[in-house]
Amino acid sequence: MIETVPDVEPARLARFDAIIDARSPGEYAEDHIPGAINLPALDDAERAAIGTIYVRRSKFEARRRGAALVARNIARHIETALADKPRQWRPLIYCWRGGQRSAAMATVLAQVGWRVGVLQGGYKTWRRAVVETLRLSEAPIGVLLLDGQTGAAKSRILERLAALDVQTLDLEALAAHRGSVFGGWADRPQPGQKMFESLLFQNIRRLDPARPIVVEAESNHIGRCVIPRRLWRAMRAAPRIEVKADAALRARHIAAAYDDLIRDREAVLAALARLAPFHDKARIERWRTMAQAEDYAALAAELMRDHYDPLYERARKRREDKPLAEIRLDRLDAEDIDAAARRIKDIAERFAGAARAAHSA
């Protein structure tokens, strides 16, 4: 039995035990439905070869050769990745447009005895939903902005808010980047723009639109990932909560938070080189000397004083609103973070109540 699935609504996708992306590994790497596994009907080289035959020689020959390759690949998947799947297992399959690759795999898996679904329109149905939600929709998103200077532990506060059942959207985690020239993680490459948007879409649609979403203040670029139009517009208009901490505390926090980066001195030096257009040669050379001496707390203090704090002040002055609240952290330890998160939770709940009252008035 093969079921045609018309859209990517969460309730429809949740009916299946697995989502199979039958496209090539290259297509999958660029973007895919989060959580989908890649069982390609054709790998990248096979897809390119069959495409060349189709365009330059013969459509029939391309289909004949492609069918043989697809059959072998599906057989291998059944014997390996799918070998332990029980009779009751229900997969949903998609390819680029919901055409031949997903249809071929669905036909074979259905003959095995599994109840198979095929996503109508394939990956393009998913991508269309992402674009409509993140770029084209004019519907507001109820955002509360977590603002404050570099090193004020905003990411840790956001993590604690999530544990306290406050709706959050961790853009840096989704973008695998900490939002500065030092921001990448050594063991987590950044996703491409389409994959970032897929992850963002998946997270947003799990949230309750009637409750506020706490988002850390960012520029519209997080590394190479760009915040999509609808969310960026909501963030620019959002009321904000400002967190503050003394410079010495923030410098120590930054040195600890970037521990993975500072283990790679060449990566630190490369990041400092990216600051060269914004500072004179003497200052950059001083920072390089600090990095080579592994004096990272002092380096963090100077970077905040001379680069990141001025950037924050310029951004703050462009906003005409006053923060809903200012929260000062005195220690940046777990207790301090928890107290700040609980206060922000109270603010978010009051904000949601005021919004509901205004909507019903």
Tab-separated table of C-alpha atoms in Angstrom:
chain	number	residue	atom	x	y	z
A	1	MET	CA	0.000	0.000	0.000
A	2	ILE	CA	1.396	3.413	-1.007
A	3	GLU	CA	-0.141	6.547	0.517
A	4	THR	CA	0.243	9.978	-1.066
A	5	VAL	CA	1.017	12.578	1.610
A	6	PRO	CA	-0.076	16.037	0.393
A	7	ASP	CA	1.829	18.321	2.775
A	8	VAL	CA	4.405	18.496	5.567
A	9	GLU	CA	2.141	19.365	8.460
A	10	PRO	CA	3.634	17.987	11.709
A	11	ALA	CA	0.620	15.740	12.391
A	12	ARG	CA	1.022	14.052	8.994
A	13	LEU	CA	4.763	13.500	9.366
A	14	ALA	CA	4.340	12.184	12.910
A	15	ARG	CA	2.324	9.221	11.600
A	16	PHE	CA	5.473	7.730	10.061
A	17	ASP	CA	8.284	5.901	11.837
A	18	ALA	CA	10.989	7.276	9.551
A	19	ILE	CA	11.429	9.810	6.763
A	20	ILE	CA	13.629	8.644	3.895
A	21	ASP	CA	15.329	11.136	1.585
A	22	ALA	CA	15.900	9.219	-1.655
A	23	ARG	CA	17.917	12.007	-3.278
A	24	SER	CA	21.678	11.926	-3.784
A	25	PRO	CA	24.048	12.616	-0.869
A	26	GLY	CA	24.911	16.014	-2.331
A	27	GLU	CA	21.263	17.083	-2.487
A	28	TYR	CA	20.728	15.791	1.042
A	29	ALA	CA	23.778	17.662	2.383
A	30	GLU	CA	22.521	20.965	0.995
A	31	ASP	CA	19.154	20.650	2.739
A	32	HIS	CA	16.677	18.036	3.906
A	33	ILE	CA	13.749	17.567	6.227
A	34	PRO	CA	15.337	17.533	9.707
A	35	GLY	CA	15.516	13.982	11.006
A	36	ALA	CA	15.303	12.387	7.558
A	37	ILE	CA	17.780	9.617	6.734
A	38	ASN	CA	19.512	9.534	3.367
A	39	LEU	CA	19.020	6.321	1.386
A	40	PRO	CA	19.850	7.509	-2.135
A	41	ALA	CA	18.246	5.904	-5.129
A	42	LEU	CA	21.228	7.267	-7.101
A	43	ASP	CA	24.466	8.619	-5.673
A	44	ASP	CA	25.940	11.892	-6.942
A	45	ALA	CA	28.093	10.349	-9.658
A	46	GLU	CA	25.304	8.053	-10.871
A	47	ARG	CA	22.806	10.920	-10.966
A	48	ALA	CA	25.215	13.063	-13.001
A	49	ALA	CA	25.965	10.232	-15.443
A	50	ILE	CA	22.297	9.388	-16.009
A	51	GLY	CA	21.473	13.071	-16.456
A	52	THR	CA	24.160	13.392	-19.107
A	53	ILE	CA	22.834	10.370	-21.026
A	54	TYR	CA	19.281	11.750	-20.774
A	55	VAL	CA	20.249	15.149	-22.225
A	56	ARG	CA	22.886	14.169	-24.796
A	57	ARG	CA	22.002	10.696	-26.002
A	58	SER	CA	18.711	8.989	-25.292
A	59	LYS	CA	15.909	9.341	-22.749
A	60	PHE	CA	15.152	5.635	-23.086
A	61	GLU	CA	18.761	4.612	-22.481
A	62	ALA	CA	18.953	6.938	-19.472
A	63	ARG	CA	15.804	5.373	-17.963
A	64	ARG	CA	17.022	1.818	-18.660
A	65	ARG	CA	20.446	2.403	-17.083
A	66	GLY	CA	18.952	4.464	-14.261
A	67	ALA	CA	16.447	1.705	-13.463
A	68	ALA	CA	19.241	-0.837	-13.090
A	69	LEU	CA	21.213	1.439	-10.777
A	70	VAL	CA	18.158	2.358	-8.700
A	71	ALA	CA	17.205	-1.312	-8.340
A	72	ARG	CA	20.682	-2.224	-7.097
A	73	ASN	CA	20.774	0.684	-4.649
A	74	ILE	CA	17.325	-0.098	-3.227
A	75	ALA	CA	18.336	-3.745	-2.822
A	76	ARG	CA	21.427	-2.684	-0.889
A	77	HIS	CA	19.368	-0.443	1.421
A	78	ILE	CA	16.935	-3.303	2.140
A	79	GLU	CA	19.830	-5.593	2.999
A	80	THR	CA	21.607	-3.032	5.219
A	81	ALA	CA	19.878	0.061	6.618
A	82	LEU	CA	16.412	-1.513	6.521
A	83	ALA	CA	17.338	-5.083	7.410
A	84	ASP	CA	15.995	-4.889	10.967
A	85	LYS	CA	12.720	-3.059	10.282
A	86	PRO	CA	9.604	-4.937	11.485
A	87	ARG	CA	6.424	-5.615	9.501
A	88	GLN	CA	4.643	-2.678	11.168
A	89	TRP	CA	7.311	-0.110	10.230
A	90	ARG	CA	5.960	2.882	8.260
A	91	PRO	CA	8.371	4.986	6.176
A	92	LEU	CA	7.668	8.242	4.343
A	93	ILE	CA	9.777	8.699	1.204
A	94	TYR	CA	10.577	11.814	-0.783
A	95	CYS	CA	12.884	12.805	-3.617
A	96	TRP	CA	13.281	16.103	-5.484
A	97	ARG	CA	9.738	16.488	-6.847
A	98	GLY	CA	8.094	13.300	-5.614
A	99	GLY	CA	8.792	11.621	-8.941
A	100	GLN	CA	10.643	8.564	-10.168
A	101	ARG	CA	13.189	8.031	-7.403
A	102	SER	CA	10.703	8.071	-4.531
A	103	ALA	CA	8.109	6.176	-6.589
A	104	ALA	CA	10.604	3.400	-7.381
A	105	MET	CA	11.678	3.006	-3.775
A	106	ALA	CA	8.092	3.155	-2.506
A	107	THR	CA	6.996	0.464	-4.956
A	108	VAL	CA	9.686	-1.971	-3.820
A	109	LEU	CA	9.208	-1.278	-0.104
A	110	ALA	CA	5.453	-1.657	-0.437
A	111	GLN	CA	5.960	-5.032	-2.138
A	112	VAL	CA	8.025	-6.103	0.872
A	113	GLY	CA	4.943	-5.448	2.966
A	114	TRP	CA	5.607	-2.091	4.611
A	115	ARG	CA	2.953	0.651	4.586
A	116	VAL	CA	4.722	3.375	2.648
A	117	GLY	CA	3.997	7.062	2.181
A	118	VAL	CA	5.293	9.285	-0.624
A	119	LEU	CA	5.466	13.049	-0.128
A	120	GLN	CA	3.577	14.699	-2.970
A	121	GLY	CA	5.878	17.243	-4.634
A	122	GLY	CA	8.879	15.833	-2.770
A	123	TYR	CA	11.521	18.093	-1.255
A	124	LYS	CA	10.069	21.066	-3.121
A	125	THR	CA	6.899	20.777	-1.019
A	126	TRP	CA	9.029	21.055	2.116
A	127	ARG	CA	11.074	23.947	0.761
A	128	ARG	CA	7.948	25.829	-0.309
A	129	ALA	CA	6.545	25.563	3.243
A	130	VAL	CA	9.845	26.848	4.678
A	131	VAL	CA	9.950	29.865	2.350
A	132	GLU	CA	6.298	30.727	2.867
A	133	THR	CA	6.688	30.630	6.650
A	134	LEU	CA	10.038	32.378	7.053
A	135	ARG	CA	10.182	34.784	4.133
A	136	LEU	CA	6.754	35.459	2.661
A	137	SER	CA	4.377	35.385	5.615
A	138	GLU	CA	3.405	38.721	7.163
A	139	ALA	CA	2.017	37.155	10.337
A	140	PRO	CA	3.724	38.525	13.466
A	141	ILE	CA	5.956	36.395	15.672
A	142	GLY	CA	5.757	37.158	19.397
A	143	VAL	CA	9.437	37.657	20.209
A	144	LEU	CA	11.095	38.860	23.411
A	145	LEU	CA	14.696	39.858	22.787
A	146	LEU	CA	17.421	38.857	25.233
A	147	ASP	CA	19.899	41.698	24.831
A	148	GLY	CA	23.185	42.654	26.465
A	149	GLN	CA	26.906	43.057	25.998
A	150	THR	CA	29.236	40.315	24.786
A	151	GLY	CA	30.123	37.880	27.545
A	152	ALA	CA	27.019	38.493	29.688
A	153	ALA	CA	26.117	34.775	29.498
A	154	LYS	CA	23.038	35.253	27.319
A	155	SER	CA	23.398	31.802	25.765
A	156	ARG	CA	23.536	30.163	29.194
A	157	ILE	CA	20.473	32.125	30.291
A	158	LEU	CA	18.662	30.986	27.158
A	159	GLU	CA	19.495	27.356	27.951
A	160	ARG	CA	18.172	27.783	31.485
A	161	LEU	CA	14.979	29.434	30.207
A	162	ALA	CA	14.320	26.423	27.983
A	163	ALA	CA	14.725	24.149	31.014
A	164	LEU	CA	12.158	26.305	32.836
A	165	ASP	CA	9.627	25.677	30.025
A	166	VAL	CA	9.969	29.144	28.525
A	167	GLN	CA	9.702	29.129	24.732
A	168	THR	CA	13.119	29.892	23.278
A	169	LEU	CA	14.769	29.924	19.891
A	170	ASP	CA	18.522	29.361	20.051
A	171	LEU	CA	19.698	30.838	16.762
A	172	GLU	CA	23.384	30.316	17.517
A	173	ALA	CA	22.838	26.611	18.169
A	174	LEU	CA	20.849	26.238	14.941
A	175	ALA	CA	23.499	28.145	12.970
A	176	ALA	CA	26.362	26.306	14.763
A	177	HIS	CA	28.030	29.667	15.327
A	178	ARG	CA	28.432	32.026	18.284
A	179	GLY	CA	27.846	35.158	16.269
A	180	SER	CA	31.320	36.726	16.163
A	181	VAL	CA	34.526	36.363	14.179
A	182	PHE	CA	35.539	33.829	16.857
A	183	GLY	CA	32.177	32.122	16.681
A	184	GLY	CA	32.504	28.762	14.925
A	185	TRP	CA	32.687	25.446	16.759
A	186	ALA	CA	35.645	23.253	15.914
A	187	ASP	CA	33.554	20.064	15.776
A	188	ARG	CA	30.374	21.487	14.211
A	189	PRO	CA	30.515	22.981	10.724
A	190	GLN	CA	27.875	25.562	9.942
A	191	PRO	CA	24.868	24.432	7.923
A	192	GLY	CA	24.189	26.054	4.596
A	193	GLN	CA	21.485	28.724	4.392
A	194	LYS	CA	18.739	26.345	3.264
A	195	MET	CA	19.526	23.827	6.006
A	196	PHE	CA	19.600	26.631	8.595
A	197	GLU	CA	16.161	27.729	7.425
A	198	SER	CA	14.845	24.151	7.586
A	199	LEU	CA	16.038	23.807	11.176
A	200	LEU	CA	14.563	27.192	12.048
A	201	PHE	CA	11.216	26.330	10.441
A	202	GLN	CA	11.115	22.996	12.249
A	203	ASN	CA	11.698	24.719	15.587
A	204	ILE	CA	9.296	27.620	15.072
A	205	ARG	CA	6.379	25.447	14.094
A	206	ARG	CA	6.740	23.422	17.301
A	207	LEU	CA	6.151	26.558	19.389
A	208	ASP	CA	2.853	27.959	20.657
A	209	PRO	CA	2.181	31.219	18.772
A	210	ALA	CA	0.110	32.476	21.735
A	211	ARG	CA	3.187	32.489	23.992
A	212	PRO	CA	6.259	34.730	23.607
A	213	ILE	CA	9.506	33.314	22.226
A	214	VAL	CA	12.733	34.487	23.858
A	215	VAL	CA	15.485	35.020	21.275
A	216	GLU	CA	19.012	36.251	21.864
A	217	ALA	CA	19.772	39.547	20.134
A	218	GLU	CA	21.902	38.972	17.039
A	219	SER	CA	22.931	40.790	13.915
A	220	ASN	CA	21.092	39.577	10.822
A	221	HIS	CA	24.099	37.329	10.006
A	222	ILE	CA	25.208	34.526	12.318
A	223	GLY	CA	28.426	33.491	10.669
A	224	ARG	CA	27.397	32.780	7.081
A	225	CYS	CA	23.739	32.114	7.993
A	226	VAL	CA	21.255	34.933	7.417
A	227	ILE	CA	18.214	35.326	9.665
A	228	PRO	CA	15.162	35.136	7.350
A	229	ARG	CA	13.063	38.227	6.734
A	230	ARG	CA	10.017	37.448	8.883
A	231	LEU	CA	11.988	36.580	12.020
A	232	TRP	CA	14.443	39.438	11.530
A	233	ARG	CA	11.567	41.890	11.250
A	234	ALA	CA	10.067	40.495	14.472
A	235	MET	CA	13.411	40.741	16.288
A	236	ARG	CA	13.930	44.362	15.267
A	237	ALA	CA	10.490	45.322	16.594
A	238	ALA	CA	10.599	43.142	19.716
A	239	PRO	CA	10.693	44.474	23.282
A	240	ARG	CA	13.955	43.603	24.939
A	241	ILE	CA	15.384	42.551	28.264
A	242	GLU	CA	18.923	43.763	28.852
A	243	VAL	CA	21.426	41.748	30.891
A	244	LYS	CA	24.537	43.365	32.304
A	245	ALA	CA	27.736	42.231	34.017
A	246	ASP	CA	31.060	43.830	34.885
A	247	ALA	CA	33.775	43.708	32.237
A	248	ALA	CA	36.148	41.513	34.249
A	249	LEU	CA	33.425	38.905	34.793
A	250	ARG	CA	32.519	38.960	31.119
A	251	ALA	CA	36.151	38.547	30.051
A	252	ARG	CA	36.566	35.431	32.213
A	253	HIS	CA	33.281	34.044	30.932
A	254	ILE	CA	34.325	34.584	27.307
A	255	ALA	CA	37.688	32.890	27.847
A	256	ALA	CA	35.898	29.860	29.313
A	257	ALA	CA	33.087	29.793	26.736
A	258	TYR	CA	35.560	29.812	23.834
A	259	ASP	CA	37.769	27.115	25.333
A	260	ASP	CA	37.373	24.929	22.227
A	261	LEU	CA	38.646	27.726	19.991
A	262	ILE	CA	41.597	28.824	22.095
A	263	ARG	CA	43.014	25.317	22.026
A	264	ASP	CA	43.750	26.086	18.356
A	265	ARG	CA	46.090	29.083	18.355
A	266	GLU	CA	46.090	29.337	14.560
A	267	ALA	CA	42.294	29.626	14.577
A	268	VAL	CA	42.524	32.494	17.085
A	269	LEU	CA	45.125	34.269	14.946
A	270	ALA	CA	42.982	33.790	11.840
A	271	ALA	CA	39.999	35.317	13.664
A	272	LEU	CA	42.084	38.297	14.758
A	273	ALA	CA	43.153	38.808	11.150
A	274	ARG	CA	39.493	39.232	10.223
A	275	LEU	CA	39.362	42.242	12.555
A	276	ALA	CA	42.187	44.020	10.688
A	277	PRO	CA	39.848	46.238	8.600
A	278	PHE	CA	38.411	47.728	11.805
A	279	HIS	CA	41.559	48.466	13.853
A	280	ASP	CA	45.044	49.844	13.348
A	281	LYS	CA	48.020	47.539	12.826
A	282	ALA	CA	49.491	48.218	16.271
A	283	ARG	CA	46.340	47.072	18.057
A	284	ILE	CA	46.005	43.935	15.931
A	285	GLU	CA	49.662	43.094	16.570
A	286	ARG	CA	49.155	43.590	20.313
A	287	TRP	CA	46.239	41.160	20.251
A	288	ARG	CA	48.285	38.662	18.260
A	289	THR	CA	51.028	38.853	20.897
A	290	MET	CA	48.480	38.159	23.649
A	291	ALA	CA	47.146	35.152	21.725
A	292	GLN	CA	50.632	33.747	21.152
A	293	ALA	CA	51.336	34.142	24.888
A	294	GLU	CA	47.972	32.433	25.626
A	295	ASP	CA	46.898	35.425	27.736
A	296	TYR	CA	43.297	34.867	26.737
A	297	ALA	CA	41.547	36.588	29.656
A	298	ALA	CA	43.436	39.821	28.937
A	299	LEU	CA	42.802	39.401	25.207
A	300	ALA	CA	39.061	38.918	25.821
A	301	ALA	CA	38.983	42.042	28.013
A	302	GLU	CA	40.611	44.187	25.335
A	303	LEU	CA	38.476	42.762	22.533
A	304	MET	CA	35.337	43.623	24.472
A	305	ARG	CA	36.534	47.092	25.444
A	306	ASP	CA	37.848	48.107	22.026
A	307	HIS	CA	35.644	46.137	19.599
A	308	TYR	CA	32.533	44.369	20.880
A	309	ASP	CA	31.299	46.829	23.509
A	310	PRO	CA	31.472	49.783	21.060
A	311	LEU	CA	29.570	47.691	18.496
A	312	TYR	CA	26.884	46.941	21.069
A	313	GLU	CA	26.609	50.597	22.110
A	314	ARG	CA	26.128	51.701	18.501
A	315	ALA	CA	23.417	49.086	17.984
A	316	ARG	CA	21.690	50.054	21.241
A	317	LYS	CA	21.648	53.746	20.320
A	318	ARG	CA	19.901	52.947	17.034
A	319	ARG	CA	16.957	51.634	19.054
A	320	GLU	CA	14.641	54.265	20.484
A	321	ASP	CA	12.913	51.986	22.985
A	322	LYS	CA	13.877	51.380	26.590
A	323	PRO	CA	14.258	47.790	27.777
A	324	LEU	CA	11.390	46.124	29.591
A	325	ALA	CA	13.876	45.312	32.343
A	326	GLU	CA	17.577	45.429	33.136
A	327	ILE	CA	19.084	42.437	34.900
A	328	ARG	CA	22.535	42.638	36.469
A	329	LEU	CA	24.551	39.501	37.029
A	330	ASP	CA	27.136	39.700	39.804
A	331	ARG	CA	28.874	36.322	39.562
A	332	LEU	CA	27.860	34.556	36.314
A	333	ASP	CA	27.722	31.262	38.204
A	334	ALA	CA	24.906	28.699	37.987
A	335	GLU	CA	22.906	30.316	40.795
A	336	ASP	CA	23.226	33.740	39.192
A	337	ILE	CA	22.136	32.368	35.796
A	338	ASP	CA	19.162	30.592	37.359
A	339	ALA	CA	18.003	33.729	39.182
A	340	ALA	CA	18.223	35.768	35.974
A	341	ALA	CA	16.312	33.115	34.007
A	342	ARG	CA	13.532	32.956	36.606
A	343	ARG	CA	13.119	36.713	36.526
A	344	ILE	CA	12.957	36.670	32.730
A	345	LYS	CA	10.364	33.874	32.907
A	346	ASP	CA	8.176	36.099	35.106
A	347	ILE	CA	8.573	38.967	32.643
A	348	ALA	CA	7.673	36.706	29.698
A	349	GLU	CA	4.544	35.453	31.470
A	350	ARG	CA	3.422	39.004	32.294
A	351	PHE	CA	4.155	40.041	28.719
A	352	ALA	CA	2.048	37.162	27.388
A	353	GLY	CA	-0.802	38.041	29.746
A	354	ALA	CA	-0.769	41.689	28.658
A	355	ALA	CA	-0.753	40.645	24.998
A	356	ARG	CA	-3.759	38.357	25.534
A	357	ALA	CA	-5.656	41.098	27.379
A	358	ALA	CA	-4.948	43.615	24.603
A	359	HIS	CA	-6.044	41.096	21.956
A	360	SER	CA	-9.355	40.376	23.718
A	361	ALA	CA	-10.155	44.016	24.472
